[in-house]
Amino acid sequence: MEVSRSPFPGITPHLHPPRARVRTWFIEPAGMLNKVDRGTVINAAVATHISEHVYNLMRARFPLASRYLYIHDFSESASYDTQGRQILTQWAMRVRNQIENVVVIAPPMNTLFSMGIDTVAMMLRMSGIPFEVVYDLEAVRSRYQIRPSSEAIT
């Protein structure tokens, strides 16, 4: 399967386990940017990888931060399943006090996926969690001035 475009051309992701099909860059300001490979289904395995493995490594990387920016580029995802959505939603509720903002880049031509994200966004916003749905990573990059964290993973 073809690999999707990088949000940081020429900069290797901090994590990219082939089975998870998610590339992760830890970013400044403190946070994570996850980009799923083209055609990936956001299922339990992908959601668990992000909400447990990536999350724990992010917290270890930024021990002085109390709030984080969570960017999930799902723009090239094929779809999601109920279990994947539930895992990510429950994770957001659990860590709500550590969320500076959640930004999801949705697939531009996938109406069903977008409707699911909009429903989650509404629920999380009602719970006090800042949540944005966008369709362009470049707007997110300039708004938040994100850049890859230069520290190596230890």
Short mmCIF file of C-alpha atoms in Angstrom, two decimals:
data_model
loop_
_atom_site.label_atom_id
_atom_site.label_comp_id
_atom_site.label_asym_id
_atom_site.label_seq_id
_atom_site.Cartn_x
_atom_site.Cartn_y
_atom_site.Cartn_z
CA MET A 1 0.00 0.00 0.00
CA GLU A 2 1.21 3.49 -0.87
CA VAL A 3 2.51 5.62 1.99
CA SER A 4 0.77 8.95 2.48
CA ARG A 5 2.36 12.38 2.25
CA SER A 6 4.45 13.49 5.22
CA PRO A 7 3.42 16.50 7.31
CA PHE A 8 7.15 17.25 7.73
CA PRO A 9 8.87 16.38 4.42
CA GLY A 10 12.37 15.03 4.95
CA ILE A 11 11.90 14.52 8.69
CA THR A 12 11.60 10.93 9.84
CA PRO A 13 8.70 10.21 12.18
CA HIS A 14 9.59 9.49 15.80
CA LEU A 15 7.45 6.33 15.58
CA HIS A 16 6.15 4.25 12.67
CA PRO A 17 5.42 0.66 13.61
CA PRO A 18 4.25 -0.99 10.36
CA ARG A 19 1.47 -2.98 12.03
CA ALA A 20 -0.11 0.14 13.52
CA ARG A 21 -0.03 2.03 10.19
CA VAL A 22 0.40 5.32 12.05
CA ARG A 23 3.36 7.69 11.78
CA THR A 24 3.90 9.88 14.82
CA TRP A 25 5.91 13.04 15.28
CA PHE A 26 6.20 14.52 18.75
CA ILE A 27 5.76 18.23 18.28
CA GLU A 28 6.43 21.60 19.83
CA PRO A 29 4.39 23.05 21.41
CA ALA A 30 4.18 19.89 23.50
CA GLY A 31 2.07 17.29 21.82
CA MET A 32 1.72 14.68 19.12
CA LEU A 33 0.89 14.61 15.45
CA ASN A 34 -0.36 11.24 14.22
CA LYS A 35 -0.81 10.62 10.52
CA VAL A 36 -2.40 7.37 9.46
CA ASP A 37 -1.15 5.66 6.34
CA ARG A 38 -3.33 5.87 3.24
CA GLY A 39 -6.27 3.46 3.41
CA THR A 40 -5.99 2.77 7.14
CA VAL A 41 -9.12 1.90 9.09
CA ILE A 42 -9.19 3.60 12.51
CA ASN A 43 -9.88 0.41 14.47
CA ALA A 44 -9.11 -0.83 17.99
CA ALA A 45 -5.45 -1.57 17.18
CA VAL A 46 -4.81 1.91 15.75
CA ALA A 47 -6.76 3.64 18.55
CA THR A 48 -5.00 1.65 21.28
CA HIS A 49 -1.58 2.36 19.75
CA ILE A 50 -2.29 6.12 19.80
CA SER A 51 -4.08 6.29 23.16
CA GLU A 52 -1.63 4.11 25.08
CA HIS A 53 1.78 3.69 23.45
CA VAL A 54 2.09 7.09 21.75
CA TYR A 55 0.43 8.91 24.65
CA ASN A 56 2.82 7.40 27.24
CA LEU A 57 5.88 8.23 25.13
CA MET A 58 4.62 11.79 24.61
CA ARG A 59 4.20 12.33 28.34
CA ALA A 60 7.70 10.96 28.97
CA ARG A 61 9.13 13.26 26.29
CA PHE A 62 7.51 16.39 27.77
CA PRO A 63 7.63 15.76 31.55
CA LEU A 64 7.14 19.43 32.45
CA ALA A 65 4.07 19.97 30.27
CA SER A 66 0.64 19.77 31.83
CA ARG A 67 -1.41 20.23 28.66
CA TYR A 68 -0.82 18.89 25.17
CA LEU A 69 -1.80 19.53 21.60
CA TYR A 70 -3.23 16.40 19.97
CA ILE A 71 -3.30 16.45 16.17
CA HIS A 72 -4.68 13.43 14.34
CA ASP A 73 -4.36 13.52 10.57
CA PHE A 74 -6.97 11.05 9.40
CA SER A 75 -7.25 12.72 5.98
CA GLU A 76 -6.19 9.58 4.11
CA SER A 77 -8.01 7.09 6.31
CA ALA A 78 -10.44 4.74 4.62
CA SER A 79 -12.89 4.59 7.53
CA TYR A 80 -13.25 3.91 11.24
CA ASP A 81 -15.02 1.28 13.26
CA THR A 82 -17.07 1.61 16.42
CA GLN A 83 -14.40 0.16 18.70
CA GLY A 84 -11.73 2.54 17.39
CA ARG A 85 -14.03 5.53 17.87
CA GLN A 86 -14.97 4.44 21.39
CA ILE A 87 -11.34 3.94 22.47
CA LEU A 88 -10.30 7.39 21.24
CA THR A 89 -13.39 9.08 22.73
CA GLN A 90 -12.96 7.41 26.13
CA TRP A 91 -9.27 8.32 26.12
CA ALA A 92 -10.10 12.00 25.49
CA MET A 93 -12.56 11.95 28.39
CA ARG A 94 -9.94 10.34 30.68
CA VAL A 95 -7.21 12.90 29.88
CA ARG A 96 -9.46 15.96 29.38
CA ASN A 97 -7.45 18.04 31.88
CA GLN A 98 -4.31 17.46 29.81
CA ILE A 99 -5.81 18.63 26.53
CA GLU A 100 -4.83 22.02 25.17
CA ASN A 101 -6.67 21.17 21.96
CA VAL A 102 -7.61 18.20 19.80
CA VAL A 103 -7.43 18.77 16.07
CA VAL A 104 -8.64 16.12 13.65
CA ILE A 105 -7.93 16.47 9.95
CA ALA A 106 -10.84 14.66 8.34
CA PRO A 107 -10.95 12.96 4.95
CA PRO A 108 -12.31 15.58 2.54
CA MET A 109 -14.51 13.28 0.46
CA ASN A 110 -15.75 10.82 3.09
CA THR A 111 -19.15 12.06 4.30
CA LEU A 112 -19.80 9.15 6.66
CA PHE A 113 -16.38 9.54 8.34
CA SER A 114 -16.91 13.29 8.67
CA MET A 115 -20.35 12.79 10.22
CA GLY A 116 -18.83 10.43 12.81
CA ILE A 117 -16.08 12.92 13.65
CA ASP A 118 -18.61 15.76 13.91
CA THR A 119 -20.69 13.71 16.37
CA VAL A 120 -17.64 12.96 18.54
CA ALA A 121 -16.56 16.60 18.33
CA MET A 122 -19.95 17.81 19.56
CA MET A 123 -19.95 15.36 22.48
CA LEU A 124 -16.39 16.23 23.55
CA ARG A 125 -17.00 19.97 23.24
CA MET A 126 -20.06 19.58 25.47
CA SER A 127 -17.71 17.93 28.00
CA GLY A 128 -15.42 20.97 27.90
CA ILE A 129 -12.77 19.50 25.61
CA PRO A 130 -11.52 21.86 22.88
CA PHE A 131 -11.94 19.96 19.60
CA GLU A 132 -11.55 21.14 16.01
CA VAL A 133 -12.35 19.38 12.78
CA VAL A 134 -10.39 20.73 9.83
CA TYR A 135 -9.57 19.57 6.31
CA ASP A 136 -6.12 21.10 5.81
CA LEU A 137 -2.94 20.40 7.76
CA GLU A 138 -1.26 23.58 6.51
CA ALA A 139 -3.79 25.77 8.33
CA VAL A 140 -3.11 23.83 11.53
CA ARG A 141 0.67 24.14 11.07
CA SER A 142 0.54 27.91 10.74
CA ARG A 143 -2.08 28.49 13.43
CA TYR A 144 -0.22 26.51 16.11
CA GLN A 145 3.31 27.05 14.75
CA ILE A 146 3.96 23.32 15.15
CA ARG A 147 7.35 21.82 14.47
CA PRO A 148 8.78 18.38 15.15
CA SER A 149 10.45 17.96 18.51
CA SER A 150 14.16 17.57 17.93
CA GLU A 151 14.88 15.42 20.96
CA ALA A 152 15.60 11.78 20.29
CA ILE A 153 13.43 9.14 21.88
CA THR A 154 15.21 7.56 24.81
#
